[in-house]
PDB file of C-alpha atoms in Angstrom:
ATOM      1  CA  UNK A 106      60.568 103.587 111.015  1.00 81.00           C
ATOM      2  CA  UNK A 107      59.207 107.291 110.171  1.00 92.00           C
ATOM      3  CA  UNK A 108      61.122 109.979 111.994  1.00 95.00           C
ATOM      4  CA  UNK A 109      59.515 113.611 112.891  1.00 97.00           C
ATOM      5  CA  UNK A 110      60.907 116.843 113.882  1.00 97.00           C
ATOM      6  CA  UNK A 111      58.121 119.743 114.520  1.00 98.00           C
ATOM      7  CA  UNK A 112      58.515 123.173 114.199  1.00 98.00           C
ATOM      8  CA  UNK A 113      56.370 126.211 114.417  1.00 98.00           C
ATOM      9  CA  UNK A 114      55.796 126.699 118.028  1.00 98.00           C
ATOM     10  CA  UNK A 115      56.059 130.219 119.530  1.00 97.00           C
ATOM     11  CA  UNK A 116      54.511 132.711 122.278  1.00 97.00           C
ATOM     12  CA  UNK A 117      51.218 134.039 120.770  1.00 98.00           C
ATOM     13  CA  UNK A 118      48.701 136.461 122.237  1.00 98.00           C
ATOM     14  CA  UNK A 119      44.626 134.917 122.854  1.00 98.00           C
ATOM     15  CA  UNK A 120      43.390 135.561 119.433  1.00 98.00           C
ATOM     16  CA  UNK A 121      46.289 135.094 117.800  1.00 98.00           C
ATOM     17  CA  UNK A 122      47.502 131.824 114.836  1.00 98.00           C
ATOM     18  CA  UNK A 123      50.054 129.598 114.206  1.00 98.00           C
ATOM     19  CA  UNK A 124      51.245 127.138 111.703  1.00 98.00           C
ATOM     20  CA  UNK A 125      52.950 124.065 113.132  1.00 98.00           C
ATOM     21  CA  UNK A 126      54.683 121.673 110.932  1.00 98.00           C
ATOM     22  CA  UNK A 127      55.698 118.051 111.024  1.00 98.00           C
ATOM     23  CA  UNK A 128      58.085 116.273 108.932  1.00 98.00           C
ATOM     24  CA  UNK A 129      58.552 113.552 108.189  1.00 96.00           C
ATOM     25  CA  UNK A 130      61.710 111.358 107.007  1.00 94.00           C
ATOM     26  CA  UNK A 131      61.680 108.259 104.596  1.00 81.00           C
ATOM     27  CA  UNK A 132      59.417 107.518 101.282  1.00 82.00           C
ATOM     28  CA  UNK A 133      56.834 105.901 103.068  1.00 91.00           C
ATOM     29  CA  UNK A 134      55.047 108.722 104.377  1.00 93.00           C
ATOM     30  CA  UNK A 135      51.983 108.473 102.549  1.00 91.00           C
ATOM     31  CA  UNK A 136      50.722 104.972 104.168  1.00 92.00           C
ATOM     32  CA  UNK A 137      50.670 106.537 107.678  1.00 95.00           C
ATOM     33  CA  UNK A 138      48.037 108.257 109.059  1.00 97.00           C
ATOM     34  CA  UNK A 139      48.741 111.150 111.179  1.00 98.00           C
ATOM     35  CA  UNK A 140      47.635 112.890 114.064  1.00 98.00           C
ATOM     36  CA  UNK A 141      48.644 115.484 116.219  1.00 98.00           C
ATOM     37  CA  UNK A 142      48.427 115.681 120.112  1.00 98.00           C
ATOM     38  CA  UNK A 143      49.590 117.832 123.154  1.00 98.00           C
ATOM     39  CA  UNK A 144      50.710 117.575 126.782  1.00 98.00           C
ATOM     40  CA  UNK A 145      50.137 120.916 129.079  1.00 96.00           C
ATOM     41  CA  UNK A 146      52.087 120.733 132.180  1.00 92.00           C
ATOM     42  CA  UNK A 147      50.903 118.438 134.876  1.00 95.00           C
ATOM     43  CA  UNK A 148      48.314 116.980 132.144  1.00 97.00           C
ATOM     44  CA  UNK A 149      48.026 113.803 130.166  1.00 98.00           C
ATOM     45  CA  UNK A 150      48.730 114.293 126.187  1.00 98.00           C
ATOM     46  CA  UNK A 151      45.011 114.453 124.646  1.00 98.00           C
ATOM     47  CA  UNK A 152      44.308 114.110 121.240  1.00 98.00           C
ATOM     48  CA  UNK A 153      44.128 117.406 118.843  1.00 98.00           C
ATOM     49  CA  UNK A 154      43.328 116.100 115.205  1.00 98.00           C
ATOM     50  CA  UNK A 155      43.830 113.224 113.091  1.00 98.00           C
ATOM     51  CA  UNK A 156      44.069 112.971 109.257  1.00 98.00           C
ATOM     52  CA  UNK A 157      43.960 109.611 107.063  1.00 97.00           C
ATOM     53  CA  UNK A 158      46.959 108.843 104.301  1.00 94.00           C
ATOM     54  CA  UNK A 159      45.218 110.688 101.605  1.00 93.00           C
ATOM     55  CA  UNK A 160      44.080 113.995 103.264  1.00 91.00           C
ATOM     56  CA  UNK A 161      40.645 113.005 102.597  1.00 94.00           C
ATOM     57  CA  UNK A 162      38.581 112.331 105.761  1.00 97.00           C
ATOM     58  CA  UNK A 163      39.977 114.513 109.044  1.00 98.00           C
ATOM     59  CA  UNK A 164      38.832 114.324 112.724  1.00 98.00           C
ATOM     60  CA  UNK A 165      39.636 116.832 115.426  1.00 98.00           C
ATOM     61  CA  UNK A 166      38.993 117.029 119.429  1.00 98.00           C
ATOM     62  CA  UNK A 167      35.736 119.345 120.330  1.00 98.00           C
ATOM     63  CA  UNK A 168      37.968 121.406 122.015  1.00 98.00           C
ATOM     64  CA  UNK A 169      39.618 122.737 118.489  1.00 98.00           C
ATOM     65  CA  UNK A 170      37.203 122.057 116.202  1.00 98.00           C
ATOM     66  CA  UNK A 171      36.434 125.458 114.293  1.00 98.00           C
ATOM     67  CA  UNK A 172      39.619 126.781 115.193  1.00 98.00           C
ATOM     68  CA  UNK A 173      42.381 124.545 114.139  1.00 98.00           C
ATOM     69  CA  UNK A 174      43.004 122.530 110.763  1.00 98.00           C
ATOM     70  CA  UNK A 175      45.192 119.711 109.601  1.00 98.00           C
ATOM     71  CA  UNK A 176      46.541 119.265 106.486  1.00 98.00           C
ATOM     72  CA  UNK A 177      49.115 117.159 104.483  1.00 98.00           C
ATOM     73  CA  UNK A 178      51.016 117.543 101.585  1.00 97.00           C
ATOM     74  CA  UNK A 179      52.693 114.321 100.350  1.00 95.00           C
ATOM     75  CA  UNK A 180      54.984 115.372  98.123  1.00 95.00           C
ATOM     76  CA  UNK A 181      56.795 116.844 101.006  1.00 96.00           C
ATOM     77  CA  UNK A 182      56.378 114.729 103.745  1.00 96.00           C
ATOM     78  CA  UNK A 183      54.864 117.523 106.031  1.00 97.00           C
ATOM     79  CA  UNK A 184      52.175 117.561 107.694  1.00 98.00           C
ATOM     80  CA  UNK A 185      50.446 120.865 109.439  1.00 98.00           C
ATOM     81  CA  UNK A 186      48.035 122.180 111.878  1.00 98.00           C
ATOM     82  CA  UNK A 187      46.963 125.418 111.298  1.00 98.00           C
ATOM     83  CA  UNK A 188      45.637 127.271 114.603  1.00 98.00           C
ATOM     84  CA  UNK A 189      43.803 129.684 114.944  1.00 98.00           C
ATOM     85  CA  UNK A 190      41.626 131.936 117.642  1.00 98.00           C
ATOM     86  CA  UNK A 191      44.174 130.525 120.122  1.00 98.00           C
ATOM     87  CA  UNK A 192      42.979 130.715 124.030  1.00 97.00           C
ATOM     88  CA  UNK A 193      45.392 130.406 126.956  1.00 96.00           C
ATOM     89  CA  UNK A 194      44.075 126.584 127.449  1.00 96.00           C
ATOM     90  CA  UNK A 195      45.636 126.205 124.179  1.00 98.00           C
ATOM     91  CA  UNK A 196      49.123 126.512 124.956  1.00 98.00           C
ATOM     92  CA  UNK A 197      51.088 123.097 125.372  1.00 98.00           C
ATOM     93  CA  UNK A 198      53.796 121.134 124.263  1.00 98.00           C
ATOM     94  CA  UNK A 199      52.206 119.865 120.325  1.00 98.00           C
ATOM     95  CA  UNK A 200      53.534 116.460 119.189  1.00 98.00           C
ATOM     96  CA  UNK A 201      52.881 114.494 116.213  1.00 98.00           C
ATOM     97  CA  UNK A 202      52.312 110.975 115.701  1.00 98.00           C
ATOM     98  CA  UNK A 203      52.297 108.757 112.409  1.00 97.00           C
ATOM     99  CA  UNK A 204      50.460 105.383 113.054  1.00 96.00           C
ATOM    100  CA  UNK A 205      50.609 102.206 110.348  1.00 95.00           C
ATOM    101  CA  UNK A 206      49.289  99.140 111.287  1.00 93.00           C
ATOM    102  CA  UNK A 207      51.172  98.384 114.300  1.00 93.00           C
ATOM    103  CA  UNK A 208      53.970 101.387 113.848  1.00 92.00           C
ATOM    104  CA  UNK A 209      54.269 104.280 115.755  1.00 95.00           C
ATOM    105  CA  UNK A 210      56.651 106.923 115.856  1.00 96.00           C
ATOM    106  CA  UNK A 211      56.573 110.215 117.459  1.00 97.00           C
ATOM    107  CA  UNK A 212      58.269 113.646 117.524  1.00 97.00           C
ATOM    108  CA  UNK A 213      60.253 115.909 120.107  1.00 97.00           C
ATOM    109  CA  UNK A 214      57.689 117.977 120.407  1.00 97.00           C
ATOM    110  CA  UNK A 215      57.199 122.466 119.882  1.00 98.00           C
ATOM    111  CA  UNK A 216      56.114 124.327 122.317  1.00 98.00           C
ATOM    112  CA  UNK A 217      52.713 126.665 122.368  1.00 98.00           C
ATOM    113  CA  UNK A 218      52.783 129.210 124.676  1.00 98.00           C
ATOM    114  CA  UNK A 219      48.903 131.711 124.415  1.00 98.00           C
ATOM    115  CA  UNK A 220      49.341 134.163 126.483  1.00 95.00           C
ATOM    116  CA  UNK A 221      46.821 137.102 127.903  1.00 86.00           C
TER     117      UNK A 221
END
Protein backbone atom coordinates (compact mmCIF):
# COMPACT_ATOMS: atom_id res chain seq x y z
CA UNK A 1 0.00 0.00 0.00
CA UNK A 2 1.24 3.64 -1.22
CA UNK A 3 1.80 6.01 1.67
CA UNK A 4 1.54 10.05 1.28
CA UNK A 5 2.65 12.89 3.31
CA UNK A 6 1.71 16.53 1.76
CA UNK A 7 3.38 19.53 2.22
CA UNK A 8 3.15 23.03 0.95
CA UNK A 9 0.23 24.47 2.68
CA UNK A 10 0.46 28.01 4.14
CA UNK A 11 -1.60 31.41 4.79
CA UNK A 12 -1.71 33.24 1.40
CA UNK A 13 -3.32 36.55 0.50
CA UNK A 14 -6.50 36.43 -2.54
CA UNK A 15 -4.29 36.60 -5.49
CA UNK A 16 -1.66 34.96 -4.20
CA UNK A 17 0.11 30.89 -5.32
CA UNK A 18 1.16 27.95 -3.88
CA UNK A 19 2.86 24.74 -4.66
CA UNK A 20 1.57 21.72 -2.76
CA UNK A 21 3.34 18.49 -2.93
CA UNK A 22 2.53 14.85 -2.43
CA UNK A 23 4.78 12.04 -1.94
CA UNK A 24 4.63 9.20 -2.28
CA UNK A 25 6.44 5.98 -0.69
CA UNK A 26 7.19 2.56 -2.46
CA UNK A 27 8.29 1.76 -6.30
CA UNK A 28 4.97 1.41 -7.47
CA UNK A 29 4.01 4.84 -7.83
CA UNK A 30 3.71 5.08 -11.39
CA UNK A 31 0.56 2.55 -11.79
CA UNK A 32 -1.62 4.83 -9.59
CA UNK A 33 -3.48 7.50 -10.69
CA UNK A 34 -3.72 10.47 -8.58
CA UNK A 35 -5.91 13.07 -7.58
CA UNK A 36 -6.12 15.68 -5.23
CA UNK A 37 -9.17 16.82 -3.07
CA UNK A 38 -10.14 19.18 -0.12
CA UNK A 39 -12.44 19.45 2.90
CA UNK A 40 -13.33 23.25 4.15
CA UNK A 41 -14.76 23.23 7.53
CA UNK A 42 -18.27 22.05 7.95
CA UNK A 43 -18.05 20.81 4.12
CA UNK A 44 -17.80 17.49 2.39
CA UNK A 45 -14.19 16.83 0.64
CA UNK A 46 -14.91 17.70 -3.23
CA UNK A 47 -12.78 16.80 -5.85
CA UNK A 48 -9.86 19.37 -7.08
CA UNK A 49 -7.94 17.55 -10.01
CA UNK A 50 -7.06 14.25 -11.16
CA UNK A 51 -4.06 13.07 -13.27
CA UNK A 52 -3.61 9.47 -15.00
CA UNK A 53 -0.17 7.27 -14.32
CA UNK A 54 1.64 8.87 -17.13
CA UNK A 55 0.93 12.65 -16.72
CA UNK A 56 -0.73 12.56 -19.95
CA UNK A 57 -4.50 13.25 -19.79
CA UNK A 58 -5.52 15.63 -16.51
CA UNK A 59 -9.03 16.63 -15.25
CA UNK A 60 -9.80 19.35 -12.75
CA UNK A 61 -13.16 20.63 -10.87
CA UNK A 62 -14.76 23.93 -12.70
CA UNK A 63 -14.15 25.59 -9.71
CA UNK A 64 -10.09 25.54 -10.35
CA UNK A 65 -9.84 25.08 -13.71
CA UNK A 66 -7.58 28.03 -15.11
CA UNK A 67 -6.12 28.55 -11.90
CA UNK A 68 -4.63 25.44 -10.55
CA UNK A 69 -2.41 22.61 -12.26
CA UNK A 70 -1.35 19.09 -11.49
CA UNK A 71 1.61 17.58 -12.31
CA UNK A 72 3.77 14.42 -11.65
CA UNK A 73 7.15 13.57 -11.82
CA UNK A 74 7.85 9.81 -11.54
CA UNK A 75 11.15 9.62 -10.93
CA UNK A 76 10.41 11.13 -7.62
CA UNK A 77 7.33 9.90 -6.54
CA UNK A 78 5.75 13.46 -6.11
CA UNK A 79 3.06 14.65 -7.26
CA UNK A 80 1.96 18.62 -7.28
CA UNK A 81 -0.73 21.09 -7.62
CA UNK A 82 0.29 24.28 -8.49
CA UNK A 83 -2.30 27.14 -7.40
CA UNK A 84 -2.68 29.99 -8.42
CA UNK A 85 -5.12 33.33 -8.33
CA UNK A 86 -6.18 31.85 -4.96
CA UNK A 87 -9.76 33.27 -3.58
CA UNK A 88 -10.85 32.95 0.06
CA UNK A 89 -13.28 29.89 -1.09
CA UNK A 90 -10.07 28.34 -1.82
CA UNK A 91 -8.71 27.80 1.45
CA UNK A 92 -9.20 24.16 2.92
CA UNK A 93 -7.60 21.30 4.23
CA UNK A 94 -5.86 19.67 0.49
CA UNK A 95 -5.48 15.87 0.54
CA UNK A 96 -4.22 13.54 -1.95
CA UNK A 97 -5.37 10.32 -3.06
CA UNK A 98 -3.63 7.51 -5.25
CA UNK A 99 -6.29 5.04 -6.68
CA UNK A 100 -5.25 1.43 -8.48
CA UNK A 101 -7.75 -0.83 -9.29
CA UNK A 102 -9.35 -1.39 -6.07
CA UNK A 103 -6.46 0.50 -3.81
CA UNK A 104 -6.75 3.54 -2.14
CA UNK A 105 -4.63 5.34 0.08
CA UNK A 106 -4.74 8.79 1.31
CA UNK A 107 -2.68 11.51 3.04
CA UNK A 108 -2.83 13.63 6.39
CA UNK A 109 -3.68 16.36 4.73
CA UNK A 110 -1.95 20.56 4.48
CA UNK A 111 -3.75 23.16 5.25
CA UNK A 112 -4.76 26.32 2.80
CA UNK A 113 -5.60 29.19 4.48
CA UNK A 114 -6.57 32.58 1.48
CA UNK A 115 -7.07 35.20 3.30
CA UNK A 116 -8.46 38.99 2.43
Amino acid sequence: QVQLVESGGGWVQVGGSLRLSCAASGRTFDTYTMSWFRQAPGKEREFVATINWSGGTTAYADSVKGRFTISRDNAKNTVYLQMNSLKPEDTAAYYCMAVRGASRAWGQGTQVTVSS
